[in-house]
Coordinates of C-alpha atoms in Angstrom, one line a residue:
M1 CA -1.2 0.3 27.4
T2 CA 2.1 2.0 27.5
G3 CA 5.4 1.2 25.7
G4 CA 5.9 -0.1 22.2
I5 CA 6.9 1.7 19.1
P6 CA 6.5 5.5 19.5
T7 CA 3.4 7.0 17.7
A8 CA 2.2 3.5 16.6
R9 CA -1.5 3.4 15.7
S10 CA -2.1 -0.2 14.5
V11 CA -0.9 -3.1 12.6
D12 CA -1.1 -1.9 9.0
H13 CA -0.7 -5.1 7.0
F14 CA 0.5 -8.7 6.9
A15 CA 2.8 -9.5 3.9
F16 CA 3.6 -12.8 2.3
T17 CA 5.7 -13.9 -0.7
V18 CA 3.9 -16.2 -3.1
P19 CA 5.1 -18.2 -6.2
D20 CA 2.4 -16.7 -8.6
L21 CA 1.0 -13.3 -7.8
D22 CA -2.0 -13.6 -10.2
E23 CA -3.0 -16.9 -8.7
A24 CA -2.7 -15.6 -5.2
V25 CA -4.6 -12.4 -5.9
G26 CA -7.4 -14.5 -7.5
F27 CA -7.6 -16.8 -4.5
F28 CA -7.7 -14.0 -2.0
T29 CA -10.4 -12.1 -3.9
D30 CA -12.5 -14.9 -5.3
V31 CA -12.3 -17.5 -2.5
L32 CA -11.5 -15.5 0.6
G33 CA -13.6 -12.4 -0.2
G34 CA -10.8 -9.8 -0.4
E35 CA -10.5 -6.8 -2.8
L36 CA -7.5 -5.8 -4.8
I37 CA -6.5 -2.2 -4.0
Y38 CA -3.5 -1.6 -6.3
R39 CA -0.4 -3.3 -7.8
L40 CA 3.2 -2.3 -8.1
D41 CA 5.0 -4.3 -10.8
G42 CA 8.7 -4.5 -11.6
V43 CA 10.2 -3.0 -8.4
S44 CA 13.9 -3.4 -8.6
G45 CA 17.2 -1.4 -8.3
D46 CA 20.3 -1.0 -10.5
D47 CA 22.6 -0.8 -7.5
D48 CA 22.4 -2.3 -4.0
W49 CA 19.0 -0.7 -3.2
M50 CA 17.1 -4.0 -3.0
A51 CA 19.7 -5.5 -0.6
V52 CA 19.9 -2.4 1.6
H53 CA 16.2 -1.8 2.0
L54 CA 14.6 -5.3 1.5
D55 CA 17.5 -7.6 2.6
V56 CA 17.3 -9.6 -0.7
D57 CA 19.7 -10.2 -3.6
P58 CA 20.6 -6.8 -5.2
R59 CA 19.5 -8.2 -8.6
A60 CA 16.1 -9.2 -7.3
S61 CA 12.9 -7.7 -8.7
T62 CA 9.4 -8.0 -7.4
D63 CA 5.7 -7.5 -8.2
I64 CA 3.5 -6.4 -5.4
A65 CA -0.3 -6.4 -4.8
M66 CA -2.1 -4.8 -1.9
L67 CA -5.5 -6.2 -0.9
R68 CA -8.2 -5.3 1.6
L69 CA -9.3 -8.4 3.5
G70 CA -12.3 -7.7 5.6
P71 CA -13.0 -4.8 8.0
T72 CA -9.6 -4.6 9.8
S73 CA -6.8 -6.1 7.6
N74 CA -4.6 -5.3 4.6
I75 CA -2.7 -8.1 2.9
E76 CA 0.4 -7.4 0.9
L77 CA 1.5 -10.1 -1.6
F78 CA 4.9 -10.3 -3.3
Q79 CA 6.2 -12.4 -6.2
Y80 CA 10.0 -12.2 -6.6
T81 CA 12.2 -12.9 -9.5
V82 CA 15.6 -13.6 -7.8
P83 CA 18.6 -15.8 -8.2
E84 CA 18.6 -19.0 -6.1
Q85 CA 15.1 -18.5 -4.7
N86 CA 13.8 -21.1 -2.3
T87 CA 10.4 -22.0 -3.8
V88 CA 9.4 -24.5 -1.0
P89 CA 7.3 -22.7 1.6
P90 CA 8.1 -23.4 5.3
R91 CA 6.1 -26.0 7.1
N92 CA 4.0 -25.2 10.1
N93 CA 6.8 -26.6 12.4
D94 CA 9.6 -24.8 10.7
V95 CA 11.0 -21.6 12.1
G96 CA 9.3 -19.1 9.7
G97 CA 6.1 -21.1 9.4
H98 CA 3.0 -19.0 9.5
H99 CA -0.7 -18.9 8.9
L100 CA -3.7 -16.5 8.8
G101 CA -6.7 -17.3 10.9
F102 CA -10.3 -16.2 10.1
Q103 CA -13.0 -15.7 12.7
V104 CA -16.2 -17.4 11.6
D105 CA -19.5 -18.0 13.3
D106 CA -20.0 -21.5 11.8
V107 CA -16.9 -23.6 11.3
D108 CA -18.8 -26.4 9.6
A109 CA -20.4 -24.1 7.0
A110 CA -16.9 -22.6 6.3
V111 CA -15.4 -26.0 5.9
A112 CA -18.1 -27.2 3.6
Y113 CA -17.4 -24.2 1.4
L114 CA -13.6 -24.6 1.5
R115 CA -13.8 -28.3 0.5
R116 CA -15.6 -27.2 -2.7
Q117 CA -12.8 -24.9 -3.8
P118 CA -10.3 -26.2 -6.4
G119 CA -6.9 -26.9 -5.0
V120 CA -7.9 -26.3 -1.3
R121 CA -7.0 -29.0 1.2
V122 CA -8.7 -29.0 4.6
L123 CA -6.5 -30.6 7.2
G124 CA -8.5 -33.2 9.0
E125 CA -11.7 -32.3 10.8
P126 CA -12.6 -29.4 13.0
Q127 CA -11.2 -29.6 16.5
T128 CA -12.5 -28.1 19.8
M129 CA -10.1 -27.0 22.6
P130 CA -10.8 -29.2 25.6
E131 CA -12.0 -28.3 29.1
G132 CA -9.2 -26.8 31.2
A133 CA -7.5 -25.1 28.2
P134 CA -7.2 -21.3 28.5
N135 CA -9.1 -21.0 25.2
E136 CA -11.6 -23.8 26.0
G137 CA -14.3 -24.0 23.4
D138 CA -12.3 -22.6 20.5
R139 CA -13.2 -24.6 17.5
W140 CA -10.7 -24.6 14.6
V141 CA -9.4 -26.3 11.5
Y142 CA -6.5 -25.5 9.2
F143 CA -6.5 -25.5 5.4
L144 CA -4.0 -25.1 2.6
T145 CA -4.2 -22.9 -0.5
P146 CA -3.3 -24.4 -3.9
W147 CA 0.3 -23.1 -3.5
G148 CA 0.7 -24.5 0.0
M149 CA 0.1 -21.4 2.2
Q150 CA -1.6 -22.4 5.5
L151 CA -4.8 -20.7 6.7
E152 CA -7.3 -21.4 9.4
V153 CA -11.0 -20.9 10.2
H154 CA -12.1 -20.9 13.8
S155 CA -14.9 -19.7 16.1
V156 CA -14.5 -18.7 19.8
P157 CA -17.1 -18.8 22.6
A158 CA -18.4 -15.7 24.2
A159 CA -16.1 -16.2 27.2
M160 CA -13.0 -18.3 27.8
P161 CA -11.1 -19.3 30.9
Y162 CA -8.1 -17.1 30.3
E163 CA -10.3 -14.1 30.9
K164 CA -10.3 -15.0 34.6
E165 CA -6.6 -14.6 34.8
T166 CA -6.0 -11.3 33.0
D167 CA -7.8 -8.1 32.0
G168 CA -6.4 -8.6 28.4
R169 CA -8.9 -9.6 25.8
R170 CA -8.6 -10.9 22.2
F171 CA -9.8 -8.6 19.4
G172 CA -13.0 -9.7 17.7
P173 CA -15.4 -10.7 16.3
A174 CA -16.1 -7.7 14.1
P175 CA -19.7 -6.8 13.5
V176 CA -19.7 -7.5 9.8
W177 CA -17.3 -8.5 7.0
T178 CA -16.7 -5.5 4.8
N179 CA -14.0 -4.2 2.5
R180 CA -15.1 -0.6 2.9
N181 CA -14.3 2.1 5.5
D182 CA -17.9 2.1 6.7
D183 CA -20.4 -0.3 8.2
V184 CA -21.9 -1.4 4.9
P185 CA -21.4 -5.2 4.7
T186 CA -20.0 -6.8 1.6
V187 CA -20.9 -10.4 0.6
P188 CA -18.2 -12.6 2.1
A189 CA -16.8 -15.6 0.3
I190 CA -16.3 -17.8 3.4
P191 CA -19.7 -18.3 4.9
T192 CA -20.2 -16.5 8.3
V193 CA -16.7 -14.9 8.3
R194 CA -16.3 -11.8 10.4
N195 CA -12.7 -10.7 10.2
V196 CA -9.1 -11.8 10.0
D197 CA -8.7 -13.0 13.5
H198 CA -4.9 -13.5 13.8
V199 CA -1.6 -14.0 12.1
A200 CA 0.6 -16.8 13.5
Y201 CA 4.3 -17.3 13.4
T202 CA 6.5 -20.2 14.3
V203 CA 9.6 -19.0 16.2
A204 CA 12.7 -20.6 17.5
D205 CA 12.4 -19.3 21.1
L206 CA 8.9 -18.7 22.4
D207 CA 10.0 -16.9 25.6
A208 CA 12.3 -14.5 23.7
S209 CA 9.6 -13.9 21.1
V210 CA 6.8 -13.2 23.7
A211 CA 9.2 -10.8 25.4
F212 CA 10.0 -9.0 22.1
F213 CA 6.3 -8.6 21.3
T214 CA 5.4 -7.3 24.7
D215 CA 8.4 -5.3 25.8
V216 CA 9.5 -3.8 22.4
L217 CA 6.2 -3.8 20.3
G218 CA 3.7 -3.1 23.1
A219 CA 1.7 -6.3 22.8
E220 CA -0.1 -7.9 25.7
L221 CA 0.2 -11.6 26.5
L222 CA -3.2 -13.2 26.9
Y223 CA -2.4 -16.9 27.5
R224 CA 0.1 -19.7 26.9
I225 CA -0.4 -23.4 26.2
G226 CA 2.0 -26.2 26.5
P227 CA 4.4 -27.6 25.8
L228 CA 2.1 -30.4 24.7
E229 CA 3.3 -33.7 23.4
L230 CA 1.4 -34.8 20.3
D231 CA 1.5 -38.0 18.3
A232 CA 2.6 -38.2 14.6
G233 CA -1.0 -38.9 13.5
F234 CA -2.5 -35.7 14.9
F235 CA 0.5 -33.7 13.8
S236 CA 0.2 -35.0 10.2
T237 CA -3.6 -34.9 9.8
Q238 CA -4.4 -31.6 11.6
L239 CA -1.2 -29.5 11.3
N240 CA 0.6 -30.8 8.2
V241 CA 3.6 -31.6 10.3
H242 CA 5.5 -34.8 9.6
G243 CA 6.8 -36.5 12.8
S244 CA 6.0 -36.3 16.5
G245 CA 7.2 -34.0 19.2
T246 CA 5.9 -31.1 21.3
I247 CA 4.2 -27.8 20.5
E248 CA 3.9 -24.6 22.6
Q249 CA 1.7 -21.7 21.9
A250 CA 1.2 -18.1 23.1
M251 CA -1.6 -15.7 22.1
L252 CA -1.1 -11.9 22.3
R253 CA -3.2 -8.8 21.6
L254 CA -1.3 -6.4 19.4
G255 CA -2.9 -3.0 19.1
P256 CA -6.5 -2.2 18.5
T257 CA -7.5 -4.7 15.9
D258 CA -5.1 -7.7 15.8
N259 CA -4.2 -10.9 17.6
I260 CA -0.8 -12.5 17.2
E261 CA -0.3 -16.3 17.8
L262 CA 3.2 -17.6 18.3
F263 CA 4.2 -21.2 18.1
S264 CA 7.4 -23.2 19.0
Y265 CA 7.8 -26.8 17.9
Q266 CA 10.2 -29.4 19.0
V267 CA 10.0 -31.8 16.1
P268 CA 13.0 -33.6 14.5
G269 CA 13.9 -32.2 11.1
S270 CA 12.3 -28.8 11.6
A271 CA 14.1 -26.0 9.7
T272 CA 15.8 -23.5 12.1
V273 CA 16.4 -20.6 9.7
P274 CA 13.4 -18.5 8.5
P275 CA 12.8 -17.8 4.8
R276 CA 14.2 -14.6 3.3
N277 CA 11.8 -12.0 2.2
S278 CA 12.3 -13.1 -1.5
D279 CA 11.7 -16.8 -0.8
V280 CA 8.3 -18.3 -1.3
G281 CA 6.8 -18.1 2.2
G282 CA 8.8 -15.0 3.1
H283 CA 6.8 -12.6 5.2
H284 CA 6.8 -9.4 7.3
L285 CA 4.6 -7.6 9.7
A286 CA 4.0 -3.8 9.2
F287 CA 2.9 -1.1 11.7
Y288 CA 1.2 2.2 10.9
V289 CA 2.9 5.1 12.8
D290 CA 2.4 8.8 12.8
D291 CA 6.2 9.5 12.9
V292 CA 8.5 7.1 11.0
D293 CA 11.6 8.9 12.1
A294 CA 10.7 8.7 15.8
A295 CA 9.9 5.0 15.4
V296 CA 13.2 4.4 13.7
A297 CA 15.1 6.2 16.4
Y298 CA 13.5 3.9 19.0
L299 CA 14.1 0.7 17.0
R300 CA 17.7 1.5 16.5
S301 CA 18.0 1.6 20.3
V302 CA 16.7 -1.9 20.7
P303 CA 19.3 -4.7 21.0
G304 CA 19.2 -7.1 18.1
V305 CA 17.1 -4.9 15.8
R306 CA 18.6 -3.8 12.5
V307 CA 16.9 -1.0 10.6
L308 CA 17.4 -1.6 6.8
G309 CA 18.8 1.6 5.4
E310 CA 17.0 4.9 5.9
P311 CA 13.3 5.7 5.6
E312 CA 12.1 6.0 2.0
T313 CA 9.3 8.2 0.7
I314 CA 7.6 7.0 -2.5
T315 CA 7.4 9.9 -4.9
D316 CA 5.1 8.5 -7.6
G317 CA 2.7 5.6 -8.4
P318 CA -0.5 4.5 -6.6
I319 CA 0.8 5.2 -3.1
A320 CA 2.9 8.3 -3.6
G321 CA 3.8 9.9 -0.2
D322 CA 4.0 6.5 1.6
R323 CA 7.0 6.7 4.0
W324 CA 8.4 3.4 5.1
V325 CA 11.4 1.4 6.3
Y326 CA 11.9 -2.3 7.1
F327 CA 13.7 -3.7 10.1
T328 CA 14.9 -7.2 11.1
T329 CA 14.4 -8.5 14.6
P330 CA 16.3 -10.9 16.9
I331 CA 13.4 -13.3 16.8
G332 CA 13.7 -13.8 13.1
I333 CA 10.5 -12.0 11.9
Q334 CA 11.0 -9.1 9.4
M335 CA 8.9 -6.0 10.2
E336 CA 8.1 -2.5 8.8
V337 CA 7.0 0.9 10.0
L338 CA 5.1 3.2 7.6
N339 CA 3.0 6.3 7.4
M340 CA 0.5 7.3 4.7
P341 CA -0.2 10.9 3.9
D342 CA -3.5 12.5 4.8
G343 CA -6.0 13.0 2.0
T344 CA -6.6 11.2 -1.3
M345 CA -3.9 8.9 -2.5
P346 CA -3.3 8.3 -6.3
Y347 CA -4.7 4.8 -6.4
E348 CA -8.1 6.1 -5.2
H349 CA -8.6 7.8 -8.6
E350 CA -8.5 4.4 -10.3
T351 CA -10.7 2.3 -8.0
T352 CA -13.5 2.5 -5.4
A353 CA -11.5 0.0 -3.3
R354 CA -9.8 1.4 -0.2
R355 CA -7.1 0.3 2.2
C356 CA -8.0 -0.4 5.7
P357 CA -6.9 2.9 7.3
G358 CA -4.3 2.8 10.0
G359 CA -4.3 6.4 11.2
P360 CA -7.8 6.6 12.7
F361 CA -7.0 4.0 15.3
A362 CA -5.4 4.6 18.7
W363 CA -2.9 2.0 20.0
T364 CA -4.7 0.2 22.8
N365 CA -5.0 -3.4 23.9
R366 CA -8.5 -3.1 25.3
P367 CA -11.8 -3.7 23.6

């Protein structure tokens, strides 16, 4: 595929703001089978650094944890201390709603495991996409973490109808669940899990969001569904949405190892403003690039994109040498480009855990 952010290699990580970092790290490691890579505690600024670079209150401070979650994904978790923080996470139907989906071989085995976990709520029963849907045969169910973050387990058949309409293909499943940079499997927590299958975002304008992901970020549209009208019972039981209305969905391939699912809801009472990075439920999407400055020059040329300050290079700590910068988008999703230096990083002297590397990949939307 051509286009997209110059020198991009892959999606580097998904980031989420949680109310209690210790609780969230424990859940992602003990229940979901991730591995803690490093922590950065007490990140703050005496001037307007936090506002310029993170788009949060200048007096905000944050603790950060990076985790490896399976063979292809890194997860970054934030806990903010900030004046006037919104502590209520967005609902699935709110602009800024989001979830992570896990690819499993056996949804029923995964659900049985999740129902035994303290504080986890499985939403309804597993559903199967019906005949005629572009993802016919996809079996799925959502669940909530103890602090209300929405996640999903699902399995997909070997072939789906959308494949007759496009050369594009979803990523996955990965051969084995592993938190290592080799093919040695690690024992997963969710039975039969293969990989993080997708990250999903609820947006205000699905057409504009699909266009941004394809035209600006170099994604590939695989299929769209809807708008579908659903009753209040299904919305409440399966999606944790209160009310009735319509839902529309788009699935995209984004680089070598990630799928992106976009939703748009028309449900009365839905929030129309996404959470800030410092709010519980805040989030961003990060890309690994070879040349941060080339990526920034490109992003500054895109209408509606705002690069937050200038690229920063971390000079000490567990990821010294990391060069990064955030940017906001016209579709309401905060994003980041970053590059890690070649060779051993400081955190590697303290743990055998390793980040999922971004550099070895080539940006491609093909299997």
